[in-house]
Coordinates of C-alpha atoms in Angstrom, one line a residue:
X1 CA 83.5 17.9 -148.7
X2 CA 84.0 16.1 -145.4
X3 CA 83.5 17.5 -141.9
X4 CA 86.4 18.4 -139.6
X5 CA 86.0 15.2 -137.6
X6 CA 86.3 13.2 -140.7
X7 CA 89.3 15.1 -142.0
X8 CA 91.2 14.1 -138.9
X9 CA 91.4 10.6 -140.3
X10 CA 92.3 10.5 -144.0
X11 CA 91.0 7.9 -146.4
X12 CA 93.3 5.2 -147.4
X13 CA 92.8 4.9 -151.2
X14 CA 94.3 2.0 -153.2
X15 CA 94.7 3.1 -156.8
X16 CA 94.8 0.3 -159.4
X17 CA 96.2 1.4 -162.8
X18 CA 98.0 0.1 -165.9
X19 CA 95.7 -2.9 -165.8
X20 CA 92.9 -4.2 -167.9
X21 CA 89.2 -4.9 -167.1
X22 CA 87.9 -8.3 -168.3
X23 CA 84.4 -9.7 -168.0
X24 CA 82.8 -12.9 -166.8
X25 CA 83.6 -12.5 -164.0
X26 CA 84.5 -8.8 -163.9
X27 CA 88.2 -8.5 -162.8
X28 CA 91.0 -6.0 -163.1
X29 CA 94.1 -7.8 -164.4
X30 CA 97.9 -7.0 -164.3
X31 CA 97.4 -3.9 -162.2
X32 CA 99.9 -1.6 -160.5
X33 CA 98.6 -0.8 -157.1
X34 CA 99.6 2.3 -155.1
X35 CA 98.3 3.0 -151.6
X36 CA 97.7 6.7 -150.7
X37 CA 97.0 7.4 -147.0
X38 CA 98.4 10.9 -146.4
X39 CA 96.2 12.9 -148.8
X40 CA 93.1 14.7 -147.8
X41 CA 90.7 13.6 -150.6
X42 CA 87.8 15.1 -148.6
X43 CA 89.2 18.6 -149.4
X44 CA 89.3 17.9 -153.1
X45 CA 86.6 18.2 -155.7
X46 CA 86.2 16.1 -158.9
X47 CA 88.6 18.3 -160.9
X48 CA 91.3 18.2 -158.3
X49 CA 90.9 14.5 -157.9
X50 CA 91.3 14.0 -161.7
X51 CA 94.4 16.1 -161.7
X52 CA 95.9 14.2 -158.8
X53 CA 95.2 10.8 -160.5
X54 CA 96.6 12.0 -163.9
X55 CA 99.8 13.1 -162.2
X56 CA 100.1 9.9 -160.3
X57 CA 99.7 7.6 -163.3
X58 CA 101.4 10.0 -165.7
X59 CA 98.5 9.9 -168.1
X60 CA 94.8 10.8 -168.7
X61 CA 92.1 9.2 -166.6
X62 CA 88.8 9.7 -168.3
X63 CA 87.3 6.5 -166.9
X64 CA 87.7 6.2 -163.1
X65 CA 85.8 3.7 -161.0
X66 CA 85.7 2.8 -157.3
X67 CA 84.7 -0.3 -155.4
X68 CA 82.4 -0.1 -152.4
X69 CA 82.3 -3.5 -150.7
X70 CA 84.0 -6.8 -149.9
X71 CA 82.0 -8.7 -152.6
X72 CA 82.5 -9.5 -156.3
X73 CA 83.7 -6.5 -158.2
X74 CA 80.6 -6.5 -160.5
X75 CA 78.3 -5.9 -157.5
X76 CA 80.1 -2.9 -156.0
X77 CA 81.8 -1.0 -158.8
X78 CA 80.8 2.6 -159.4
X79 CA 82.0 5.3 -161.8
X80 CA 83.5 8.7 -160.8
X81 CA 82.4 11.0 -163.6
X82 CA 81.4 14.3 -162.0
X83 CA 81.2 16.1 -158.7
X84 CA 78.1 14.2 -157.6
X85 CA 79.9 10.9 -158.1
X86 CA 83.0 12.1 -156.3
X87 CA 80.9 13.4 -153.4
X88 CA 79.3 9.9 -153.1
X89 CA 82.8 8.3 -153.3
X90 CA 83.9 10.5 -150.3
X91 CA 80.7 9.9 -148.3
X92 CA 81.1 6.1 -148.8
X93 CA 84.7 6.2 -147.8
X94 CA 83.9 7.9 -144.5
X95 CA 81.0 5.6 -143.8
X96 CA 81.3 2.9 -141.1
X97 CA 80.7 0.2 -143.7
X98 CA 84.0 0.5 -145.5
X99 CA 86.1 1.9 -142.6
X100 CA 88.2 4.6 -144.4
X101 CA 89.4 2.3 -147.1
X102 CA 88.5 2.6 -150.8
X103 CA 89.7 1.0 -154.0
X104 CA 90.0 3.1 -157.2
X105 CA 90.4 1.5 -160.7
X106 CA 91.6 3.3 -163.9
X107 CA 90.2 2.0 -167.2
X108 CA 92.7 2.9 -169.9
X109 CA 90.9 1.2 -172.8
X110 CA 87.4 2.8 -172.5
X111 CA 85.8 -0.6 -171.9
X112 CA 82.0 -1.0 -171.2
X113 CA 82.7 -1.8 -167.6
X114 CA 79.3 -1.0 -166.2
X115 CA 77.6 -3.0 -169.0
X116 CA 79.8 -6.0 -168.1
X117 CA 78.9 -5.6 -164.4
X118 CA 75.2 -5.4 -165.2
X119 CA 75.4 -8.7 -167.1
X120 CA 76.7 -10.4 -164.0
X121 CA 74.3 -8.9 -161.5
X122 CA 70.8 -10.3 -161.6
X123 CA 68.6 -7.7 -159.8
X124 CA 65.3 -8.6 -158.1
X125 CA 62.7 -6.8 -160.0
X126 CA 59.6 -8.8 -158.8
X127 CA 56.9 -7.1 -156.8
X128 CA 56.0 -3.4 -156.7
X129 CA 57.7 -0.4 -155.1
X130 CA 60.3 -1.4 -152.5
X131 CA 59.8 -0.6 -148.9
X132 CA 63.2 -1.7 -147.7
X133 CA 66.6 -2.0 -149.3
X134 CA 70.2 -2.2 -148.1
X135 CA 70.7 1.4 -148.9
X136 CA 67.1 2.5 -148.6
X137 CA 66.4 5.9 -147.2
X138 CA 63.4 8.2 -146.6
X139 CA 64.4 10.3 -149.5
X140 CA 62.9 7.6 -151.9
X141 CA 59.4 8.3 -150.6
X142 CA 57.2 10.6 -152.5
X143 CA 56.8 13.9 -150.6
X144 CA 53.2 14.3 -151.6
X145 CA 52.2 10.9 -150.2
X146 CA 53.6 11.4 -146.6
X147 CA 52.2 13.7 -143.9
X148 CA 54.0 16.7 -142.7
X149 CA 54.1 18.1 -139.2
X150 CA 53.5 21.7 -139.8
X151 CA 54.6 24.5 -137.5
X152 CA 52.1 26.7 -135.9
X153 CA 50.5 29.3 -138.2
X154 CA 52.0 32.2 -136.3
X155 CA 55.3 31.1 -137.8
X156 CA 54.1 31.5 -141.4
X157 CA 55.0 35.0 -142.8
X158 CA 51.9 37.0 -143.7
X159 CA 52.0 39.8 -146.2
X160 CA 50.6 42.3 -143.6
X161 CA 53.4 41.6 -141.2
X162 CA 56.0 43.9 -142.8
X163 CA 57.5 45.6 -139.8
X164 CA 61.2 45.1 -139.8
X165 CA 61.1 43.2 -143.2
X166 CA 61.9 45.6 -146.0
X167 CA 61.3 43.0 -148.7
X168 CA 57.7 42.1 -147.5
X169 CA 57.0 45.8 -146.9
X170 CA 57.9 46.6 -150.5
X171 CA 55.8 43.8 -152.1
X172 CA 52.8 43.5 -149.8
X173 CA 50.8 46.5 -151.0
X174 CA 53.0 49.4 -152.1
X175 CA 53.3 51.2 -148.8
X176 CA 49.8 50.3 -147.6
X177 CA 48.9 50.6 -143.9
X178 CA 49.9 47.4 -142.0
X179 CA 46.2 47.0 -140.9
X180 CA 45.1 46.6 -144.5
X181 CA 43.9 43.2 -145.8
X182 CA 46.7 40.5 -145.9
X183 CA 47.7 38.2 -148.7
X184 CA 47.2 40.8 -151.4
X185 CA 47.7 39.8 -155.0
X186 CA 49.1 43.2 -156.0
X187 CA 52.7 42.0 -156.6
X188 CA 53.8 43.8 -159.8
X189 CA 52.4 46.5 -162.1
X190 CA 53.5 47.6 -165.6
X191 CA 53.6 51.1 -167.0
X192 CA 51.6 52.5 -164.1
X193 CA 48.5 50.6 -165.0
X194 CA 46.1 49.6 -162.2
X195 CA 45.9 46.0 -163.4
X196 CA 48.8 43.9 -162.1
X197 CA 50.8 41.9 -164.7
X198 CA 52.0 38.4 -163.5
X199 CA 54.1 35.8 -165.1
X200 CA 52.4 32.5 -166.0
X201 CA 54.3 29.3 -165.5
X202 CA 55.0 27.3 -168.7
X203 CA 54.9 23.6 -167.8
X204 CA 56.3 22.7 -171.2
X205 CA 59.5 24.7 -170.6
X206 CA 62.7 22.8 -170.5
X207 CA 63.3 21.5 -166.9
X208 CA 66.6 23.3 -166.3
X209 CA 65.2 26.6 -167.4
X210 CA 62.4 26.7 -164.8
X211 CA 62.8 29.3 -162.1
X212 CA 60.4 30.7 -159.5
X213 CA 59.5 34.4 -160.1
X214 CA 57.7 36.7 -157.7
X215 CA 54.1 36.9 -158.8
X216 CA 54.2 33.8 -161.1
X217 CA 50.9 32.0 -161.4
X218 CA 50.4 28.3 -161.5
X219 CA 47.3 26.2 -162.1
X220 CA 47.8 24.3 -158.8
X221 CA 50.4 23.7 -156.1
X222 CA 51.8 20.6 -157.8
X223 CA 52.9 22.7 -160.8
X224 CA 54.8 24.9 -158.4
X225 CA 56.4 22.0 -156.6
X226 CA 57.6 20.5 -159.9
X227 CA 59.0 23.9 -160.8
X228 CA 60.8 24.1 -157.5
X229 CA 62.2 20.6 -157.8
X230 CA 63.6 21.4 -161.2
X231 CA 65.1 24.6 -159.9
X232 CA 66.6 22.8 -156.9
X233 CA 68.2 20.1 -159.1
X234 CA 69.6 22.6 -161.5
X235 CA 71.2 24.7 -158.8
X236 CA 72.0 22.1 -156.1
X237 CA 69.8 23.9 -153.6
X238 CA 68.6 21.8 -150.6
X239 CA 65.0 23.1 -150.6
X240 CA 62.3 21.6 -148.4
X241 CA 58.6 22.3 -147.9
X242 CA 58.1 23.7 -144.4
X243 CA 54.4 24.4 -144.9
X244 CA 52.7 22.2 -147.5
X245 CA 49.0 21.7 -148.0
X246 CA 46.4 22.4 -150.6
X247 CA 46.0 26.1 -149.7
X248 CA 49.5 27.3 -149.1
X249 CA 53.2 26.5 -149.5
X250 CA 56.2 27.7 -147.6
X251 CA 59.6 26.7 -148.9
X252 CA 63.0 27.2 -147.3
X253 CA 66.6 26.0 -147.9
X254 CA 68.9 23.9 -145.8
X255 CA 66.9 21.8 -143.4
X256 CA 68.2 20.5 -140.1
X257 CA 70.1 23.7 -139.4
X258 CA 72.9 22.8 -141.8
X259 CA 73.0 26.4 -142.8
X260 CA 70.3 28.3 -140.9
X261 CA 71.5 31.6 -142.3
X262 CA 70.5 30.8 -145.9
X263 CA 68.0 33.5 -146.8
X264 CA 66.0 31.7 -149.5
X265 CA 62.3 31.5 -148.8
X266 CA 59.2 31.3 -150.9
X267 CA 55.5 31.8 -149.9
X268 CA 52.7 30.9 -152.2
X269 CA 48.9 30.6 -151.9
X270 CA 45.7 30.9 -154.0
X271 CA 44.9 34.3 -155.4
X272 CA 41.8 36.0 -154.2
X273 CA 40.8 37.5 -157.6
X274 CA 41.2 34.4 -159.7
X275 CA 41.7 30.6 -159.5
X276 CA 45.5 30.6 -159.7
X277 CA 48.2 29.5 -157.2
X278 CA 50.6 32.4 -156.9
X279 CA 54.1 33.1 -155.5
X280 CA 53.3 35.9 -153.1
X281 CA 56.7 36.3 -151.5
X282 CA 60.2 35.3 -152.7
X283 CA 63.7 35.8 -151.5
X284 CA 65.8 34.1 -154.2
X285 CA 69.2 34.4 -152.6
X286 CA 71.5 31.6 -151.4
X287 CA 74.6 31.7 -149.3
X288 CA 74.8 27.9 -149.0
X289 CA 77.1 25.6 -151.0
X290 CA 75.8 23.2 -153.7
X291 CA 74.6 19.8 -152.4
X292 CA 74.2 16.5 -154.3
X293 CA 71.6 14.9 -152.2
X294 CA 68.3 16.8 -152.2
X295 CA 66.2 14.9 -149.8
X296 CA 62.5 14.3 -150.3
X297 CA 62.0 17.1 -152.8
X298 CA 63.4 14.8 -155.5
X299 CA 61.0 11.8 -155.6
X300 CA 61.1 8.6 -157.5
X301 CA 58.2 9.9 -159.6
X302 CA 60.3 12.9 -160.7
X303 CA 63.1 10.6 -161.7
X304 CA 60.7 8.3 -163.5
X305 CA 59.2 11.0 -165.5
X306 CA 62.6 12.1 -166.8
X307 CA 63.4 8.6 -167.9
X308 CA 60.1 7.7 -169.4
X309 CA 61.2 8.2 -173.0
X310 CA 64.5 6.3 -172.5
X311 CA 62.6 3.4 -170.9
X312 CA 60.3 3.2 -173.9
X313 CA 63.3 2.6 -176.0
X314 CA 65.1 0.4 -173.5
X315 CA 62.7 -1.1 -170.9
X316 CA 65.4 -3.4 -169.6
X317 CA 67.6 -0.5 -168.5
X318 CA 69.4 -1.7 -165.3
X319 CA 69.1 0.1 -161.9
X320 CA 72.8 0.7 -161.9
X321 CA 72.8 2.3 -165.3
X322 CA 69.8 4.5 -164.4
X323 CA 71.6 5.7 -161.2
X324 CA 74.7 6.5 -163.2
X325 CA 72.6 8.4 -165.8
X326 CA 70.9 10.4 -163.0
X327 CA 74.4 11.4 -161.7
X328 CA 75.7 12.3 -165.1
X329 CA 72.6 14.2 -166.4
X330 CA 71.5 16.0 -163.2
X331 CA 74.7 16.0 -161.1
X332 CA 72.6 14.4 -158.4
X333 CA 72.9 11.4 -156.1
X334 CA 69.9 9.2 -155.7
X335 CA 69.5 5.8 -153.9
X336 CA 69.2 2.4 -155.6
X337 CA 65.7 2.3 -154.1
X338 CA 64.7 5.6 -155.7
X339 CA 65.9 4.3 -159.1
X340 CA 64.2 1.0 -158.7
X341 CA 60.9 2.7 -157.8
X342 CA 61.4 5.3 -160.6
X343 CA 61.8 2.6 -163.2
X344 CA 58.8 0.7 -162.0
X345 CA 56.7 3.8 -161.9
X346 CA 57.7 4.9 -165.4
X347 CA 57.1 1.4 -166.8
X348 CA 53.7 1.3 -165.1
X349 CA 52.9 4.6 -166.7
X350 CA 54.0 3.5 -170.1
X351 CA 52.3 0.1 -169.9
X352 CA 49.1 1.3 -168.2
X353 CA 48.5 4.1 -170.7
X354 CA 49.2 1.8 -173.7
X355 CA 47.0 -1.0 -172.4
X356 CA 44.2 1.5 -171.8
X357 CA 44.7 3.0 -175.2
X358 CA 44.9 -0.3 -177.1
X359 CA 42.1 -1.7 -175.1
X360 CA 39.5 0.9 -176.2
X361 CA 39.6 -0.2 -179.8
X362 CA 36.1 0.8 -180.9
X363 CA 36.0 4.1 -179.2
X364 CA 39.4 4.9 -180.7
X365 CA 38.2 4.0 -184.2
X366 CA 35.0 6.0 -183.7
X367 CA 37.0 9.0 -182.5
X368 CA 39.1 9.0 -185.7
X369 CA 36.0 8.8 -187.9
X370 CA 34.2 11.4 -185.8
X371 CA 37.0 13.9 -186.1
X372 CA 37.8 13.0 -189.7
X373 CA 34.5 12.5 -191.5
X374 CA 34.8 10.1 -194.4
X375 CA 38.1 8.5 -193.2
X376 CA 38.4 4.7 -193.3
X377 CA 39.2 2.6 -190.2
X378 CA 39.3 -1.1 -190.6
X379 CA 39.7 -3.2 -187.4
X380 CA 40.2 -6.9 -186.8
X381 CA 40.1 -7.7 -183.1
X382 CA 41.1 -10.4 -180.6
X383 CA 39.5 -10.9 -177.2
X384 CA 42.1 -11.7 -174.6
X385 CA 41.4 -14.0 -171.6
X386 CA 41.0 -11.0 -169.3
X387 CA 38.0 -10.0 -171.6
X388 CA 39.9 -6.9 -172.8
X389 CA 39.6 -6.4 -176.5
X390 CA 42.7 -5.7 -178.4
X391 CA 43.1 -5.2 -182.2
X392 CA 45.2 -7.7 -184.1
X393 CA 45.0 -5.5 -187.2
X394 CA 44.1 -1.8 -187.5
X395 CA 44.1 0.2 -190.7
X396 CA 43.6 3.9 -190.9
X397 CA 43.3 6.1 -194.0
X398 CA 42.3 9.7 -193.6
X399 CA 39.9 11.0 -196.3
X400 CA 41.7 14.3 -196.9
X401 CA 45.0 12.6 -197.2
X402 CA 43.6 10.0 -199.6
X403 CA 42.0 12.7 -201.8
X404 CA 45.2 14.7 -201.8
X405 CA 47.2 11.8 -203.1
X406 CA 44.7 10.9 -205.8
X407 CA 44.5 14.5 -207.0
X408 CA 48.1 15.8 -206.9
X409 CA 50.8 13.2 -206.0
X410 CA 53.2 11.2 -208.1
X411 CA 52.2 7.6 -208.7
X412 CA 55.0 6.3 -206.6
X413 CA 54.5 4.8 -203.1
X414 CA 57.0 3.5 -200.6
X415 CA 55.8 0.7 -198.3
X416 CA 57.7 -0.4 -195.2
X417 CA 57.3 -1.9 -191.7
X418 CA 58.8 -1.0 -188.4
X419 CA 58.7 -2.7 -185.0
X420 CA 56.7 -1.3 -182.1
X421 CA 58.4 -1.4 -178.7
X422 CA 56.9 -1.5 -175.3
X423 CA 54.1 -3.5 -173.7
X424 CA 52.0 -3.5 -176.9
X425 CA 54.2 -5.2 -179.4
X426 CA 53.5 -5.5 -183.1
X427 CA 54.5 -3.9 -186.3
X428 CA 53.6 -0.6 -187.9
X429 CA 53.0 -0.8 -191.7
X430 CA 53.0 2.5 -193.7
X431 CA 52.5 3.7 -197.2
X432 CA 54.2 7.0 -198.0
X433 CA 53.8 8.9 -201.3
X434 CA 55.7 11.8 -202.8
X435 CA 54.0 15.1 -203.7
X436 CA 54.7 17.3 -206.8
X437 CA 57.8 18.7 -205.1
X438 CA 59.1 15.1 -204.4
X439 CA 58.5 15.6 -200.6
X440 CA 57.1 13.0 -198.2
X441 CA 53.3 12.5 -198.3
X442 CA 51.9 10.0 -195.8
X443 CA 48.9 8.1 -197.1
X444 CA 47.9 5.3 -194.7
X445 CA 49.2 3.4 -191.8
X446 CA 48.3 0.1 -190.1
X447 CA 49.2 -1.8 -187.0
X448 CA 49.5 -5.6 -187.2
X449 CA 50.7 -8.4 -185.0
X450 CA 53.4 -9.6 -187.3
X451 CA 54.9 -8.6 -190.7
X452 CA 54.3 -11.5 -193.1
X453 CA 52.7 -12.3 -196.5
X454 CA 49.2 -12.4 -195.2
X455 CA 49.3 -9.1 -193.4
X456 CA 50.9 -7.4 -196.4
X457 CA 48.2 -8.8 -198.7
X458 CA 45.5 -7.5 -196.3
X459 CA 47.3 -4.1 -196.2
X460 CA 47.8 -3.8 -200.0
X461 CA 44.2 -4.8 -200.7
X462 CA 42.8 -2.0 -198.5
X463 CA 45.4 0.5 -199.8
X464 CA 44.7 -0.2 -203.5
X465 CA 41.0 0.0 -203.0
X466 CA 41.2 3.4 -201.2
X467 CA 43.5 5.1 -203.7
X468 CA 41.6 3.5 -206.6
X469 CA 44.6 1.9 -208.3
X470 CA 43.1 -1.6 -209.0
X471 CA 45.9 -4.0 -209.7
X472 CA 48.5 -1.3 -210.1
X473 CA 48.4 0.0 -213.7
X474 CA 50.7 3.1 -213.8
X475 CA 51.8 2.6 -210.2
X476 CA 55.3 2.2 -208.8
X477 CA 55.9 0.5 -205.4
X478 CA 59.2 0.8 -203.6
X479 CA 59.9 -1.7 -200.8
X480 CA 62.7 -3.5 -198.9
X481 CA 63.6 -7.1 -199.5
X482 CA 61.1 -8.6 -197.1
X483 CA 60.0 -11.9 -198.7
X484 CA 56.4 -11.7 -197.5
X485 CA 56.0 -8.2 -199.1
X486 CA 57.7 -9.2 -202.4
X487 CA 55.3 -12.2 -202.7
X488 CA 52.3 -10.1 -201.7
X489 CA 53.1 -7.4 -204.4
X490 CA 53.5 -10.1 -207.1
X491 CA 50.1 -11.5 -206.1
X492 CA 48.1 -8.4 -205.4
X493 CA 49.7 -5.7 -207.6
X494 CA 50.9 -7.6 -210.7
X495 CA 50.6 -4.6 -213.0
X496 CA 52.7 -2.2 -210.9
X497 CA 56.4 -1.5 -211.3
X498 CA 58.1 -2.9 -208.2
X499 CA 61.4 -1.3 -207.2
X500 CA 63.6 -2.5 -204.3
X501 CA 65.2 0.0 -202.0
X502 CA 68.8 0.4 -203.0
X503 CA 69.7 1.2 -199.4
X504 CA 68.5 -2.2 -198.3
X505 CA 70.4 -3.9 -201.1
X506 CA 73.6 -2.2 -200.1
X507 CA 73.1 -2.8 -196.4
X508 CA 73.1 -6.6 -197.1
X509 CA 75.9 -6.3 -199.7
X510 CA 78.3 -4.5 -197.3
X511 CA 78.0 -7.3 -194.7
X512 CA 80.1 -9.5 -197.0
X513 CA 81.9 -6.9 -199.1
X514 CA 83.3 -4.1 -197.0
X515 CA 85.2 -1.0 -198.1
X516 CA 84.9 2.5 -199.5
X517 CA 85.6 1.3 -203.0
X518 CA 82.7 -1.1 -203.0
X519 CA 80.4 1.6 -201.6
X520 CA 81.3 4.1 -204.3
X521 CA 81.0 1.6 -207.1
X522 CA 77.7 0.3 -205.9
X523 CA 76.0 3.7 -205.6
X524 CA 77.5 4.7 -209.0
X525 CA 75.9 1.6 -210.5
X526 CA 72.5 2.3 -208.8
X527 CA 72.4 5.9 -210.0
X528 CA 73.3 5.0 -213.6
X529 CA 70.9 6.3 -216.2
X530 CA 72.1 4.3 -219.2
X531 CA 72.9 0.6 -219.6
X532 CA 76.5 1.1 -220.8
X533 CA 77.2 3.2 -217.7
X534 CA 75.6 0.5 -215.4
X535 CA 77.6 -2.3 -217.1
X536 CA 80.9 -0.3 -216.7
X537 CA 80.4 0.2 -213.0
X538 CA 79.4 -3.4 -212.5
X539 CA 82.5 -4.6 -214.4
X540 CA 84.6 -2.5 -212.1
X541 CA 83.1 -4.4 -209.2
X542 CA 83.6 -7.7 -211.0
X543 CA 87.4 -7.0 -211.5
X544 CA 87.8 -6.6 -207.7
X545 CA 85.8 -9.7 -206.8
X546 CA 83.6 -11.8 -209.1
X547 CA 81.6 -12.9 -206.1
X548 CA 80.5 -9.4 -205.3
X549 CA 79.4 -8.9 -208.9
X550 CA 77.3 -12.2 -208.7
X551 CA 75.8 -11.2 -205.4
X552 CA 74.4 -7.9 -206.9
X553 CA 73.3 -9.5 -210.2
X554 CA 71.3 -12.1 -208.2
X555 CA 69.3 -9.2 -206.6
X556 CA 67.7 -8.2 -209.9
X557 CA 69.3 -4.9 -210.9
X558 CA 66.1 -4.0 -212.9
X559 CA 64.5 -3.4 -209.5
X560 CA 67.1 -1.1 -208.0
X561 CA 69.0 0.6 -210.8
X562 CA 67.6 3.8 -212.4
X563 CA 68.7 2.6 -215.9
X564 CA 65.8 0.1 -216.0
X565 CA 63.0 2.1 -214.3
X566 CA 59.8 3.0 -216.2
X567 CA 60.2 6.4 -217.9
X568 CA 56.7 7.7 -217.4
X569 CA 56.5 7.7 -213.6
X570 CA 58.0 11.2 -213.0
X571 CA 60.2 9.9 -210.2
X572 CA 63.6 8.2 -210.5
X573 CA 63.9 7.4 -206.7
X574 CA 65.8 4.2 -206.0
X575 CA 65.6 4.4 -202.2
X576 CA 62.9 4.1 -199.6
X577 CA 64.4 6.6 -197.2
X578 CA 61.3 8.8 -197.0
X579 CA 59.3 5.9 -195.7
X580 CA 61.9 5.0 -193.1
X581 CA 61.7 8.6 -191.9
X582 CA 58.2 8.2 -190.4

């Protein structure tokens, strides 16, 4: 882990254990502290360190943290959860900033320590991509955005220069004369055919399955670079682009003479017979050890793309948590600046694409109707101060789906709403039917600013008109307990049977009346098919707690118990789960 010069001076590690973390401010209370100054932690790996700590404290140590600076604990605490974290711990310990002294804390209670720390640390997220930071480094820059000083072309291996190189001699033309044309595409043949057979890169392949293969074709150099980045992260190989332009790419391993004997090299250029970027030469062997810092080959854009989906769900993810997740998922150390830039890049991508998507209201509606003739798109719009038009309400009903429901589906519809997250907020309203096999059958969807009585009336009016159900004769609607929806159904669909989702009834019920006994009795009552059976189950609840009985009876059992459902609807569903599944 550490160099010989570093190992001459051991780290002094203060281990705090048998204590308890407490928040606001984050502190470690009632600790036993042991000072270790005669152990070479630099010679250990993460597993060895865990065994050492477990033996010292005479117990397990799943949650180990270290502290990096002479500041509040919340600002400097880091987790040691894998080899990458441990490598960073050792590197920090031998840095000039801390002076061979480190503090380690053992969490025995599995507390959310990093979450508590994040609540106390207010990070500066204003502005755009950071240029300077306390721990900034050149690795946070995007390798495609900075110039490279290329070596002279004579240093680049050419496929006609095979003398003394058995590998290149074998792949460059199947024993052709060395004066033949260079940079041939004839890399591999199959079954003796004259036409070469090359692998084609699949950009949708899982990131940790991507590997460079001799002869593999790519649509452009960026695809190959992304493949190599994934390969480097998976294997911990310190790859770098020695020659990098739009026409060719030379990749080697272990820059700055850290291990000049590492044989890995890759040479790629455009094919002469087709417009594909191809790996022409590859030595996929390494004799170097795994590294946890991969330099400029891992950019903030690469990190941001891998966290895009997580940031859609949690746009307020802290820099500290992102850094910890990178370490855990990729066994990789990245800087705070890289994570900050990655988060901003990902959020810009999310917000920019959504703003553009939602801004082009009319073209979006026209595209739906063009690709689905006869479909119905209803749009109410707002014009924002920046003159960009956004829809306040959009309703979409595809003709084929509508006709399918009218012709073959049960007359049962579940309606529900769900929050939209991200830059374009609002609510998604949906109507889901059930086909002859009682399977999910989507009918229509709409996006509105807020879920209330007025938006539900607007939605139901359009829905009933499209499916030709008038005021609801012969129709059953299943919904949650949203007051606006209940009132809209009463007003717009008075002739329909209105059932309430039993799952929503129980979700509210169990907030006050917890326990397995209540759960079993409630669902037995909801599933009852005769009134005596229903009354028997409800009386059992009443004996336990009369208040629980009254709570359920106030929710109108005729709307959530099978006993009271209409008998001619060919569907005895008492839940809205199929709607919630969209």
